[in-house]
PDB file of C-alpha atoms in Angstrom:
ATOM      1  CA  MET A  18      -0.286   0.285  -0.383  1.00 69.00           C
ATOM      2  CA  GLU A  19       1.482   3.291  -0.939  1.00 80.00           C
ATOM      3  CA  PHE A  20       0.034   6.864   0.368  1.00 85.00           C
ATOM      4  CA  CYS A  21      -0.158  10.117  -1.701  1.00 85.00           C
ATOM      5  CA  ASP A  22       3.556  12.470  -0.472  1.00 86.00           C
ATOM      6  CA  GLU A  23       0.767  15.611  -1.344  1.00 84.00           C
ATOM      7  CA  CYS A  24      -2.556  14.848   0.063  1.00 86.00           C
ATOM      8  CA  GLY A  25      -1.757  11.812   2.440  1.00 84.00           C
ATOM      9  CA  SER A  26      -4.387   9.702   0.528  1.00 85.00           C
ATOM     10  CA  MET A  27      -4.314   5.728  -0.140  1.00 86.00           C
ATOM     11  CA  MET A  28      -3.130   5.482  -4.372  1.00 86.00           C
ATOM     12  CA  LYS A  29      -3.433   2.627  -6.756  1.00 88.00           C
ATOM     13  CA  THR A  30      -1.060   1.439  -9.517  1.00 86.00           C
ATOM     14  CA  ASP A  31      -1.593   1.977 -13.094  1.00 85.00           C
ATOM     15  CA  ASP A  32       0.609   1.207 -15.883  1.00 83.00           C
ATOM     16  CA  GLY A  33       3.756   0.918 -13.539  1.00 83.00           C
ATOM     17  CA  VAL A  34       2.919   4.653 -11.913  1.00 90.00           C
ATOM     18  CA  TRP A  35       1.097   5.427  -8.125  1.00 89.00           C
ATOM     19  CA  VAL A  36      -1.409   7.047  -9.522  1.00 91.00           C
ATOM     20  CA  CYS A  37      -4.045   8.956  -6.431  1.00 90.00           C
ATOM     21  CA  ASP A  38      -7.774   9.460  -7.186  1.00 87.00           C
ATOM     22  CA  ASN A  39      -8.111  12.602  -4.664  1.00 86.00           C
ATOM     23  CA  CYS A  40      -5.598  14.743  -5.886  1.00 90.00           C
ATOM     24  CA  GLY A  41      -4.445  13.671  -9.328  1.00 89.00           C
ATOM     25  CA  TYR A  42      -0.376  12.695  -7.603  1.00 91.00           C
ATOM     26  CA  THR A  43       1.905  10.321  -9.506  1.00 90.00           C
ATOM     27  CA  LYS A  44       4.696   8.755  -8.477  1.00 89.00           C
ATOM     28  CA  PRO A  45       7.121   5.641 -10.451  1.00 87.00           C
ATOM     29  CA  ARG A  46       6.964   2.559  -8.424  1.00 86.00           C
ATOM     30  CA  ASP A  47       9.730   1.240  -6.700  1.00 80.00           C
ATOM     31  CA  ASP A  48       9.799  -2.938  -7.074  1.00 78.00           C
ATOM     32  CA  ALA A  49      12.361  -3.166  -4.208  1.00 79.00           C
ATOM     33  CA  LYS A  50      10.275  -1.438  -2.340  1.00 76.00           C
ATOM     34  CA  GLU A  51       6.876  -2.787  -3.112  1.00 73.00           C
ATOM     35  CA  ALA A  52       8.690  -6.468  -2.431  1.00 73.00           C
ATOM     36  CA  ALA A  53       9.704  -5.532   1.356  1.00 74.00           C
ATOM     37  CA  MET A  54       5.826  -4.083   1.554  1.00 67.00           C
ATOM     38  CA  THR A  55       3.520  -6.825   4.187  1.00 64.00           C
ATOM     39  CA  THR A  56       0.880  -8.328   3.043  1.00 65.00           C
ATOM     40  CA  THR A  57      -2.326  -9.587   3.965  1.00 62.00           C
ATOM     41  CA  GLN A  58      -2.099 -12.224   2.061  1.00 60.00           C
ATOM     42  CA  GLY A  59      -1.318 -15.589   4.017  1.00 55.00           C
ATOM     43  CA  GLN A  60      -2.078 -13.910   7.668  1.00 56.00           C
ATOM     44  CA  GLU A  61      -5.317 -16.000   8.309  1.00 58.00           C
ATOM     45  CA  GLU A  62      -3.161 -18.725  10.153  1.00 60.00           C
ATOM     46  CA  THR A  63      -3.416 -17.902  13.768  1.00 61.00           C
ATOM     47  CA  GLU A  64      -0.074 -17.931  15.917  1.00 62.00           C
ATOM     48  CA  ILE A  65       0.072 -21.259  18.637  1.00 66.00           C
ATOM     49  CA  ILE A  66       0.527 -20.114  22.062  1.00 64.00           C
ATOM     50  CA  ASP A  67       2.374 -22.551  24.474  1.00 66.00           C
ATOM     51  CA  VAL A  68       0.933 -21.541  28.385  1.00 61.00           C
ATOM     52  CA  SER A  69       2.802 -24.712  30.037  1.00 62.00           C
ATOM     53  CA  ASP A  70       5.225 -22.960  31.951  1.00 60.00           C
ATOM     54  CA  ALA A  71       2.741 -19.797  31.794  1.00 59.00           C
ATOM     55  CA  GLU A  72       3.691 -18.943  35.490  1.00 57.00           C
ATOM     56  CA  ASN A  73       7.670 -18.504  33.915  1.00 57.00           C
ATOM     57  CA  ARG A  74       6.265 -16.400  30.867  1.00 65.00           C
ATOM     58  CA  GLY A  75       5.092 -13.996  33.260  1.00 76.00           C
ATOM     59  CA  LEU A  76       1.354 -14.247  32.273  1.00 85.00           C
ATOM     60  CA  PRO A  77      -0.685 -11.849  34.447  1.00 90.00           C
ATOM     61  CA  THR A  78      -3.487 -13.680  36.347  1.00 90.00           C
ATOM     62  CA  THR A  79      -7.183 -13.092  37.591  1.00 91.00           C
ATOM     63  CA  GLU A  80      -9.971 -14.128  39.784  1.00 94.00           C
ATOM     64  CA  VAL A  81     -12.085 -16.540  37.350  1.00 94.00           C
ATOM     65  CA  HIS A  82     -13.860 -19.718  38.602  1.00 94.00           C
ATOM     66  CA  CYS A  83     -12.431 -23.043  36.868  1.00 93.00           C
ATOM     67  CA  SER A  84     -15.396 -25.563  36.444  1.00 92.00           C
ATOM     68  CA  GLU A  85     -13.063 -28.509  36.206  1.00 91.00           C
ATOM     69  CA  CYS A  86     -11.254 -28.381  39.426  1.00 93.00           C
ATOM     70  CA  GLY A  87     -13.540 -25.562  41.009  1.00 92.00           C
ATOM     71  CA  ASN A  88      -9.936 -23.015  41.525  1.00 94.00           C
ATOM     72  CA  ASP A  89     -10.354 -19.249  41.644  1.00 94.00           C
ATOM     73  CA  GLU A  90      -7.225 -18.009  39.644  1.00 94.00           C
ATOM     74  CA  ALA A  91      -6.110 -18.409  36.878  1.00 93.00           C
ATOM     75  CA  TYR A  92      -3.198 -17.003  33.903  1.00 92.00           C
ATOM     76  CA  TRP A  93      -4.906 -14.982  31.116  1.00 90.00           C
ATOM     77  CA  TYR A  94      -4.089 -13.553  27.311  1.00 89.00           C
ATOM     78  CA  MET A  95      -5.195 -12.119  24.737  1.00 87.00           C
ATOM     79  CA  GLN A  96      -5.170 -13.577  21.264  1.00 84.00           C
ATOM     80  CA  GLN A  97      -6.721 -12.146  18.156  1.00 82.00           C
ATOM     81  CA  ILE A  98      -8.184 -15.546  16.421  1.00 78.00           C
ATOM     82  CA  ARG A  99     -10.887 -13.727  14.138  1.00 76.00           C
ATOM     83  CA  SER A 100     -10.466 -11.101  11.178  1.00 77.00           C
ATOM     84  CA  ALA A 101      -8.372  -7.655  11.841  1.00 77.00           C
ATOM     85  CA  ASP A 102     -11.880  -6.324  12.738  1.00 79.00           C
ATOM     86  CA  GLU A 103     -12.768  -8.123  15.533  1.00 79.00           C
ATOM     87  CA  SER A 104     -12.114  -7.701  19.259  1.00 82.00           C
ATOM     88  CA  GLU A 105      -9.526 -10.467  20.484  1.00 85.00           C
ATOM     89  CA  THR A 106     -10.625 -13.157  22.478  1.00 88.00           C
ATOM     90  CA  ARG A 107      -9.506 -13.500  26.037  1.00 90.00           C
ATOM     91  CA  PHE A 108      -8.356 -17.057  27.128  1.00 91.00           C
ATOM     92  CA  PHE A 109      -7.630 -18.330  30.555  1.00 92.00           C
ATOM     93  CA  VAL A 110      -5.471 -21.260  32.050  1.00 91.00           C
ATOM     94  CA  CYS A 111      -5.756 -22.487  35.556  1.00 92.00           C
ATOM     95  CA  THR A 112      -3.409 -22.064  37.910  1.00 91.00           C
ATOM     96  CA  GLU A 113      -3.825 -24.982  39.346  1.00 91.00           C
ATOM     97  CA  CYS A 114      -5.294 -28.017  36.908  1.00 91.00           C
ATOM     98  CA  GLU A 115      -3.618 -26.133  33.541  1.00 88.00           C
ATOM     99  CA  HIS A 116      -7.429 -26.362  32.223  1.00 92.00           C
ATOM    100  CA  ARG A 117      -8.343 -23.702  29.449  1.00 90.00           C
ATOM    101  CA  TRP A 118     -11.346 -22.100  27.950  1.00 92.00           C
ATOM    102  CA  ARG A 119     -12.183 -18.993  25.930  1.00 88.00           C
ATOM    103  CA  GLU A 120     -13.618 -16.061  28.282  1.00 84.00           C
ATOM    104  CA  ASP A 121     -17.230 -16.808  25.858  1.00 75.00           C
ATOM    105  CA  ASP A 122     -17.244 -20.608  26.998  1.00 61.00           C
ATOM    106  CA  HIS A 123     -18.901 -20.018  30.124  1.00 52.00           C
TER     107      HIS A 123
END
């Protein structure tokens, strides 16, 4: 994605140049710079987080009831599991039995 140097609007490509639809500014495309740009392709994969050593990783704890063992404390972390325009999901890991659940599971 490229932004206009004149007005800041998002630019589009047209026959080897970047063109601003808002103000008409144009500039040549730079293949090396474009190759380094981050794209959204392939970002559907979710990262797997190993929480087996949650205490050693410094995860925060909160007071929440574990349905498996009845403990009232769990580690928690946030993770983006849906598209970027949706809020993150909070996950819990019981400090006693290591049972795992999402905030919306209860």
